[in-house]
mmCIF file with all atom_site columns, C-alpha atoms in Angstrom:
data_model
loop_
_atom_site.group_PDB
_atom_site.id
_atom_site.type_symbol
_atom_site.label_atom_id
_atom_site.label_alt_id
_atom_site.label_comp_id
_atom_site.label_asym_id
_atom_site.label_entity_id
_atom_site.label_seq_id
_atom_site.pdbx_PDB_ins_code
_atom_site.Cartn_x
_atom_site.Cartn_y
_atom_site.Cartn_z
_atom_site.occupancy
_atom_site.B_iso_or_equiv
_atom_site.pdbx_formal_charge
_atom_site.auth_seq_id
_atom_site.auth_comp_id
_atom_site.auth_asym_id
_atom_site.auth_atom_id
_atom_site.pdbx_PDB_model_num
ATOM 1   C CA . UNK F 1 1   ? -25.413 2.103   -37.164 1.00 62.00 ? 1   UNK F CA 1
ATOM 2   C CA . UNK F 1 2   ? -23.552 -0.015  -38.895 1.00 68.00 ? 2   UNK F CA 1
ATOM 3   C CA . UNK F 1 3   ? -19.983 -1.652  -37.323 1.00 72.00 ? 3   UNK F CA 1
ATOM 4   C CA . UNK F 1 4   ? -16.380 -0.071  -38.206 1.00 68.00 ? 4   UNK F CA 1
ATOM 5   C CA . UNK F 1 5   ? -14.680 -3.055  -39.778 1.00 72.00 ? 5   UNK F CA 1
ATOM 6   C CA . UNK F 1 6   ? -11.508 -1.079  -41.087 1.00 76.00 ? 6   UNK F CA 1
ATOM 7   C CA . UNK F 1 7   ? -8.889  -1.268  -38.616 1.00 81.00 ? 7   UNK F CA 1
ATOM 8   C CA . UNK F 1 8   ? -7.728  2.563   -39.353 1.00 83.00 ? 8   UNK F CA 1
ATOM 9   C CA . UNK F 1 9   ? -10.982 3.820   -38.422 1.00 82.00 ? 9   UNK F CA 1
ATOM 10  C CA . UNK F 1 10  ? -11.272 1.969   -35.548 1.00 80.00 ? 10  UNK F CA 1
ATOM 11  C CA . UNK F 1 11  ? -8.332  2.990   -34.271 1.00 85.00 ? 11  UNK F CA 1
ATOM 12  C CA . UNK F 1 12  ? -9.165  6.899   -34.987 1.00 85.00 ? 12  UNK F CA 1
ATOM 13  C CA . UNK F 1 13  ? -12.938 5.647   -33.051 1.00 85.00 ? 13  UNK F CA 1
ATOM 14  C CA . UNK F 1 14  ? -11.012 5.003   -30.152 1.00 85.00 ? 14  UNK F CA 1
ATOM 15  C CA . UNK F 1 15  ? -8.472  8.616   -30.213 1.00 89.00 ? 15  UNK F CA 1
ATOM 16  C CA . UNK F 1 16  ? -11.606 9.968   -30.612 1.00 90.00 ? 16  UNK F CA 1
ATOM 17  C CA . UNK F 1 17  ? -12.937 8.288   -27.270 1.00 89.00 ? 17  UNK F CA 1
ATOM 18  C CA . UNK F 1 18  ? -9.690  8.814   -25.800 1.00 89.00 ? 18  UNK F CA 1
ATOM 19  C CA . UNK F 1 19  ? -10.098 12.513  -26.342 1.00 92.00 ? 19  UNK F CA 1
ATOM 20  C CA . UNK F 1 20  ? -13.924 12.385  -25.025 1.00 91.00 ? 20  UNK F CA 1
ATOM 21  C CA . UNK F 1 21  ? -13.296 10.975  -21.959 1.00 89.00 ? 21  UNK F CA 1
ATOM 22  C CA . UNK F 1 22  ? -9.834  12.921  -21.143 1.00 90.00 ? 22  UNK F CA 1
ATOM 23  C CA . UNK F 1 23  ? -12.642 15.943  -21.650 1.00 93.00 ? 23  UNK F CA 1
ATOM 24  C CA . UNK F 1 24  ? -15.172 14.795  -19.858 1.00 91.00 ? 24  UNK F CA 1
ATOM 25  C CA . UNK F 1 25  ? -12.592 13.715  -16.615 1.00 90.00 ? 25  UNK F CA 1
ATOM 26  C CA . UNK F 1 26  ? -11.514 17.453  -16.825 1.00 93.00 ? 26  UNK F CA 1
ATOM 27  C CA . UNK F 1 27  ? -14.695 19.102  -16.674 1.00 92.00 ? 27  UNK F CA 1
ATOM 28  C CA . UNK F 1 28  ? -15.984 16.786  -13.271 1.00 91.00 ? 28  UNK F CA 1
ATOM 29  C CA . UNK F 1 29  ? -12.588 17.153  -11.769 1.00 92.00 ? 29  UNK F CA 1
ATOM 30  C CA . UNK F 1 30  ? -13.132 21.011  -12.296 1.00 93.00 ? 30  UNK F CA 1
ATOM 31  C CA . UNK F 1 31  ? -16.888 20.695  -11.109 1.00 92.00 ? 31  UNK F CA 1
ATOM 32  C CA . UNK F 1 32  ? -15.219 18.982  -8.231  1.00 91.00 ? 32  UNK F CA 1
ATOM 33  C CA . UNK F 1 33  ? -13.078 21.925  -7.205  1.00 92.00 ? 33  UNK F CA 1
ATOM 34  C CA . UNK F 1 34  ? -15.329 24.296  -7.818  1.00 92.00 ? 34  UNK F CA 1
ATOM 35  C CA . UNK F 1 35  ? -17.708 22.441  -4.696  1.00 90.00 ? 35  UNK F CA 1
ATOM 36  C CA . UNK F 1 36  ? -14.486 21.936  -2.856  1.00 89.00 ? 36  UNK F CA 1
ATOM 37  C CA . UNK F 1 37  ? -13.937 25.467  -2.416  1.00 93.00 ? 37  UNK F CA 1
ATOM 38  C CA . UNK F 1 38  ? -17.326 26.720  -2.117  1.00 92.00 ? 38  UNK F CA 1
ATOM 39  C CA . UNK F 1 39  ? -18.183 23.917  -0.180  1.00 90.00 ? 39  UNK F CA 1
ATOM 40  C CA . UNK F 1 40  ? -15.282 22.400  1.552   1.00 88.00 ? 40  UNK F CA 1
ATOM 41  C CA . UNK F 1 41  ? -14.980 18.764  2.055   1.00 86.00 ? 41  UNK F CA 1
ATOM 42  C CA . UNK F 1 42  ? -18.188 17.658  2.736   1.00 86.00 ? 42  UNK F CA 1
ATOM 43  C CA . UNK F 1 43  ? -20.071 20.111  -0.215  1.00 85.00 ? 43  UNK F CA 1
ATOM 44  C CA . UNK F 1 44  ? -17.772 17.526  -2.714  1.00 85.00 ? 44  UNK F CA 1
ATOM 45  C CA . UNK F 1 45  ? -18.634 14.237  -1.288  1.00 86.00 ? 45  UNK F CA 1
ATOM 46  C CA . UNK F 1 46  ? -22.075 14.972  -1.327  1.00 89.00 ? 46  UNK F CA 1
ATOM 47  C CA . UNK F 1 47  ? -22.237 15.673  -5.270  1.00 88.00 ? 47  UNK F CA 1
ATOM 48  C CA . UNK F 1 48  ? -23.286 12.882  -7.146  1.00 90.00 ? 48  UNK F CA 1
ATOM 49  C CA . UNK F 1 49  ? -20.358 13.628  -9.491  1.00 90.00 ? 49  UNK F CA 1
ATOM 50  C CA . UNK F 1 50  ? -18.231 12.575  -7.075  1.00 89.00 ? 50  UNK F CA 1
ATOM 51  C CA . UNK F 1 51  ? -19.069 9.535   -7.329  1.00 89.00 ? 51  UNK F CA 1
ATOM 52  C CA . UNK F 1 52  ? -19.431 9.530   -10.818 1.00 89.00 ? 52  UNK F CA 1
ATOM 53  C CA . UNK F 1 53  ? -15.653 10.113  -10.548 1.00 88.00 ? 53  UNK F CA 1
ATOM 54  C CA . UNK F 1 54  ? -14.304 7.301   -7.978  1.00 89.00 ? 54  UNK F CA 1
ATOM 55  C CA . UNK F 1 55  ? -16.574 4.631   -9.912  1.00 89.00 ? 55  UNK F CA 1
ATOM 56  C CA . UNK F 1 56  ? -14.903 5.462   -13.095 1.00 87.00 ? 56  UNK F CA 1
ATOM 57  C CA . UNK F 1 57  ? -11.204 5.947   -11.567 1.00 86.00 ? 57  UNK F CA 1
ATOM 58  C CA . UNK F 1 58  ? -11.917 2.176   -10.523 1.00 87.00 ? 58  UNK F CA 1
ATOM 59  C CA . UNK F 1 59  ? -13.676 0.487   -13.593 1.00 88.00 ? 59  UNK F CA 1
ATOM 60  C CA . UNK F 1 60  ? -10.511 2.121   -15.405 1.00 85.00 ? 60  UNK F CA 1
ATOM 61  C CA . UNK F 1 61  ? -7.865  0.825   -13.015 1.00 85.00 ? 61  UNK F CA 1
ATOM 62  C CA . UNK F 1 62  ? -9.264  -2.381  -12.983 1.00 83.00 ? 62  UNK F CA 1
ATOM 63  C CA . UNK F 1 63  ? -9.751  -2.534  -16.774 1.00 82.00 ? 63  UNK F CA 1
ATOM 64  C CA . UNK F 1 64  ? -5.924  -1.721  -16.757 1.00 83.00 ? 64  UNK F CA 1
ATOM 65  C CA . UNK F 1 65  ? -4.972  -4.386  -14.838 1.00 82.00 ? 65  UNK F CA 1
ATOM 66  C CA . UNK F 1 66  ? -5.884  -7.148  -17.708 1.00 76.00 ? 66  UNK F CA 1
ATOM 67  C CA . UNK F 1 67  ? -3.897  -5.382  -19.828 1.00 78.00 ? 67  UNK F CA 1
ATOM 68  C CA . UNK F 1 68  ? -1.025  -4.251  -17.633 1.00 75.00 ? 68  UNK F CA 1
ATOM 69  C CA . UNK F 1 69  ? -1.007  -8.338  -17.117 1.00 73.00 ? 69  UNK F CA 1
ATOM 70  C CA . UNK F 1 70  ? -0.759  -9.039  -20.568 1.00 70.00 ? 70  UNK F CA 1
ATOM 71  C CA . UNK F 1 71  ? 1.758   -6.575  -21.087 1.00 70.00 ? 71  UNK F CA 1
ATOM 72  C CA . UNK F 1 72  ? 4.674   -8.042  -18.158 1.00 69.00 ? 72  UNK F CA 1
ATOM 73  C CA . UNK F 1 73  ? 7.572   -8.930  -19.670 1.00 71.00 ? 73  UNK F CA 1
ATOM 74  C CA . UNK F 1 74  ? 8.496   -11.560 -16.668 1.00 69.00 ? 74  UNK F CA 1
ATOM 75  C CA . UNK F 1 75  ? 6.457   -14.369 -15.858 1.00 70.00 ? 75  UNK F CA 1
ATOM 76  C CA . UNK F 1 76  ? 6.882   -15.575 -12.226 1.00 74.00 ? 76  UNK F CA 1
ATOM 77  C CA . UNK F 1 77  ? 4.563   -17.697 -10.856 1.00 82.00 ? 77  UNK F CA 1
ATOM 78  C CA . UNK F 1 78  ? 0.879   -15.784 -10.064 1.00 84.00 ? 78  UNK F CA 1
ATOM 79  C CA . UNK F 1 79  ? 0.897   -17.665 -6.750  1.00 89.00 ? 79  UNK F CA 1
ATOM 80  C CA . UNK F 1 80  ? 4.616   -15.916 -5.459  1.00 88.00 ? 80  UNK F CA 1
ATOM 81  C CA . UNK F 1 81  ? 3.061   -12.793 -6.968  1.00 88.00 ? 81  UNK F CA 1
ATOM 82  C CA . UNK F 1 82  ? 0.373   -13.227 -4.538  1.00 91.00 ? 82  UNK F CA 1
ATOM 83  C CA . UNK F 1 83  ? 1.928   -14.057 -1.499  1.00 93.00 ? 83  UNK F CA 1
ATOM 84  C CA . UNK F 1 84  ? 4.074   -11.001 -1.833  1.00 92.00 ? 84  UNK F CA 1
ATOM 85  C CA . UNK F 1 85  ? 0.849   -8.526  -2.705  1.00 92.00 ? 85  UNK F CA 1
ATOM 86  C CA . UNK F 1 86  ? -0.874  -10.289 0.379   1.00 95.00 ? 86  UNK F CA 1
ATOM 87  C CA . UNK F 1 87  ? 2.074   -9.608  2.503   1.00 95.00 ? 87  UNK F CA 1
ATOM 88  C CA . UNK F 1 88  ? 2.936   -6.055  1.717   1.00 95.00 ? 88  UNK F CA 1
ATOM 89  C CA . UNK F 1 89  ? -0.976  -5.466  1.824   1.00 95.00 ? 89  UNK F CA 1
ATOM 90  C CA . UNK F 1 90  ? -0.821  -6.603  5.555   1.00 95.00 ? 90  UNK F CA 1
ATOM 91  C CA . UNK F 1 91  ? 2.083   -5.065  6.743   1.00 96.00 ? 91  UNK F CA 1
ATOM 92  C CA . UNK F 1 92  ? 0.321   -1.470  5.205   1.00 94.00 ? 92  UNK F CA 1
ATOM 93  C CA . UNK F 1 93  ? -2.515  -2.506  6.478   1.00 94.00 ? 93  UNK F CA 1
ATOM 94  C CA . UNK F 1 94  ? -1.038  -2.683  10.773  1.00 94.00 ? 94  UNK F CA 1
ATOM 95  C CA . UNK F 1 95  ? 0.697   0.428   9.723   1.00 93.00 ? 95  UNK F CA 1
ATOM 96  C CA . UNK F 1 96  ? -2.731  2.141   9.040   1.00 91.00 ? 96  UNK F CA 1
ATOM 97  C CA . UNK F 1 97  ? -3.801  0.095   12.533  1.00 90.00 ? 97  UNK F CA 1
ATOM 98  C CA . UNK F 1 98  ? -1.004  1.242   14.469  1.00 90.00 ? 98  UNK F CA 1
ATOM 99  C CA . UNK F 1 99  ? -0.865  5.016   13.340  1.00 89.00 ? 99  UNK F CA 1
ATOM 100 C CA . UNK F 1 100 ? -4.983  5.242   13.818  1.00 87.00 ? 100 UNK F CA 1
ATOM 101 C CA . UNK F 1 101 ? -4.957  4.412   16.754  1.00 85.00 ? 101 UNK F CA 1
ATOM 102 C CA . UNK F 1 102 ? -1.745  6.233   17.894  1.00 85.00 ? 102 UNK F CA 1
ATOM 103 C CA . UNK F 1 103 ? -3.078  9.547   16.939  1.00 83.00 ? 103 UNK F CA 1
ATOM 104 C CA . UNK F 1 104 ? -5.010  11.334  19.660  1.00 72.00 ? 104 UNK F CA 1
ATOM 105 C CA . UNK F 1 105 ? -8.709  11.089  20.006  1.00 74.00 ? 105 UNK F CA 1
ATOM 106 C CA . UNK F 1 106 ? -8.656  7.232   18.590  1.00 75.00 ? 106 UNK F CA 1
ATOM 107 C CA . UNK F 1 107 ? -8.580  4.118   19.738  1.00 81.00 ? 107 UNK F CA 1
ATOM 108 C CA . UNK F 1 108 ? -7.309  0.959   19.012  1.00 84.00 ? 108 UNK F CA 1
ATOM 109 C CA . UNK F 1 109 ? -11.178 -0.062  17.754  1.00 87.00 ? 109 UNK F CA 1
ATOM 110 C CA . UNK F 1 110 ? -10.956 2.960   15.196  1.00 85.00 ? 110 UNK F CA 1
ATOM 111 C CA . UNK F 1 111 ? -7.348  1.450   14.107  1.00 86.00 ? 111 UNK F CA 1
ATOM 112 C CA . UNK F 1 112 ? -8.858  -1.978  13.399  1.00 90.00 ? 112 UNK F CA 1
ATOM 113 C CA . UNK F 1 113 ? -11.778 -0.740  11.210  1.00 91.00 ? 113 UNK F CA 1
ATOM 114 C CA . UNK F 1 114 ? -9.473  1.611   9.030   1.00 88.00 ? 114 UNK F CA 1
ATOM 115 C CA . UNK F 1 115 ? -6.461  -0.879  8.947   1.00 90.00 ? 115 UNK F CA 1
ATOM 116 C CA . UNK F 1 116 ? -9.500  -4.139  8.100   1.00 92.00 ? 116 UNK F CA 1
ATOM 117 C CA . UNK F 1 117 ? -10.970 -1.211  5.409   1.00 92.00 ? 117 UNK F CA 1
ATOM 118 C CA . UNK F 1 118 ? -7.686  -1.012  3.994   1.00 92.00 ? 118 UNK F CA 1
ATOM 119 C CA . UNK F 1 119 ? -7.277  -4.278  3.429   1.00 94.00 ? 119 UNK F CA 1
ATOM 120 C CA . UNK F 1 120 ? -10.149 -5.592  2.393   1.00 94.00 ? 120 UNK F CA 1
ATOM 121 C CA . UNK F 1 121 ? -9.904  -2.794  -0.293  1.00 91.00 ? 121 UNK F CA 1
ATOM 122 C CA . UNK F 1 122 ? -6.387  -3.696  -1.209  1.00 92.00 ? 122 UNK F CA 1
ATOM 123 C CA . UNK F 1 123 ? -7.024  -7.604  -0.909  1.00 94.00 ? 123 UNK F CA 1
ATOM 124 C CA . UNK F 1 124 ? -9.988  -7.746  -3.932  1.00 92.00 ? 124 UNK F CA 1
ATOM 125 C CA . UNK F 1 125 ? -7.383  -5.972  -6.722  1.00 91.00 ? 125 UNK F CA 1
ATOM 126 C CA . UNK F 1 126 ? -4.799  -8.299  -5.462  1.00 91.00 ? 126 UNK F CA 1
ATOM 127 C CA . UNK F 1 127 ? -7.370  -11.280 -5.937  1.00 93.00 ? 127 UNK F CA 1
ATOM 128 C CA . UNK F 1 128 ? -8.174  -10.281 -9.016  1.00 90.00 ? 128 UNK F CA 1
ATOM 129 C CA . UNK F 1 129 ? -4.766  -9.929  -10.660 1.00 89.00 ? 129 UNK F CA 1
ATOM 130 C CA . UNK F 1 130 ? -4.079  -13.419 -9.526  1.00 90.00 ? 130 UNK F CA 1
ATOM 131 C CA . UNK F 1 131 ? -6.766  -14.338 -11.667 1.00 89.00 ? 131 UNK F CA 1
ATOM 132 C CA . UNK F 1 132 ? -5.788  -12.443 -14.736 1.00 86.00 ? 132 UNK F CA 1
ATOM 133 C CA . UNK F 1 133 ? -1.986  -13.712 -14.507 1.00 86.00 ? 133 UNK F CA 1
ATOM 134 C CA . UNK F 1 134 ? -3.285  -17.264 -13.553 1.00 87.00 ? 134 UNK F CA 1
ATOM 135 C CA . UNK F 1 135 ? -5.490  -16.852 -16.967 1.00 85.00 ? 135 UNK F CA 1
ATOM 136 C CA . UNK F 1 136 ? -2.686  -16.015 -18.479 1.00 80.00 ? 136 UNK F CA 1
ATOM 137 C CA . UNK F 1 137 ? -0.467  -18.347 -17.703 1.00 78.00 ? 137 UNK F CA 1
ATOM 138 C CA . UNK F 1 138 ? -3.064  -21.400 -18.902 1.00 76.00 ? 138 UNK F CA 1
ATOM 139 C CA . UNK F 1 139 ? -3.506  -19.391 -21.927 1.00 70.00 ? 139 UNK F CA 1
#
């Protein structure tokens, strides 16, 4: 194959792939339902699509982070940026502790892993767009 060099076409490429993958999201989303309610919960979790579908949701979210980076209109400093990410990811993170364990049949144990799972899963995207707006900002 050889490479699309006109600009035009590779612009109508990427509609195209656009279109594919707005297709393709539909039909796993749908195969998704489908095991949810034949299934329940634990029929859709244990289909491979599934996660098919939460590794793509992520590669895509974090792929549009560099642009949504690129794209602020403001630019504060990437290390105030941070500390505020860090602290509203903490104080969402002790409200995840403190309603875990407050809800019957939990303890404060249970609290700490979900509250630490949130934030360790909250804390890596933060890192990262530090590093994209840090990149930036040298560029």
């Amino acid at each position: 194959m050889e490479k699309i060099k006109d600009e035009r076409l590779q612009l109508e490429n990427l509609k195209n792939i656009r279109i594919t993958f707005i297709v393709q999201t539909l039909g796993i989303i749908g195969i998704l339902l489908y095991d949810l309610i034949n299934h329940g919960m634990d029929g859709l979790t244990d289909n491979p699509v599934w996660f098919v579908f939460i590794l793509t949701g992520v590669i895509n979210a974090y792929l549009s982070m560099s642009i949504s980076v690129e794209h602020e209109k403001t630019k504060r400093s990437p290390v105030t940026r941070l500390y505020i990410s860090l602290g509203v990811i903490t104080l969402i993170s002790l409200l995840f502790v403190t309603f875990t364990a407050l809800t019957n049949g939990y303890n404060v144990m249970d609290g700490l892993l979900v509250g630490g799972i949130v934030f360790v899963c909250s804390v890596i995207p933060a890192f990262y767009m530090y590093g994209l707006r840090q990149k930036e900002r040298d560029e």
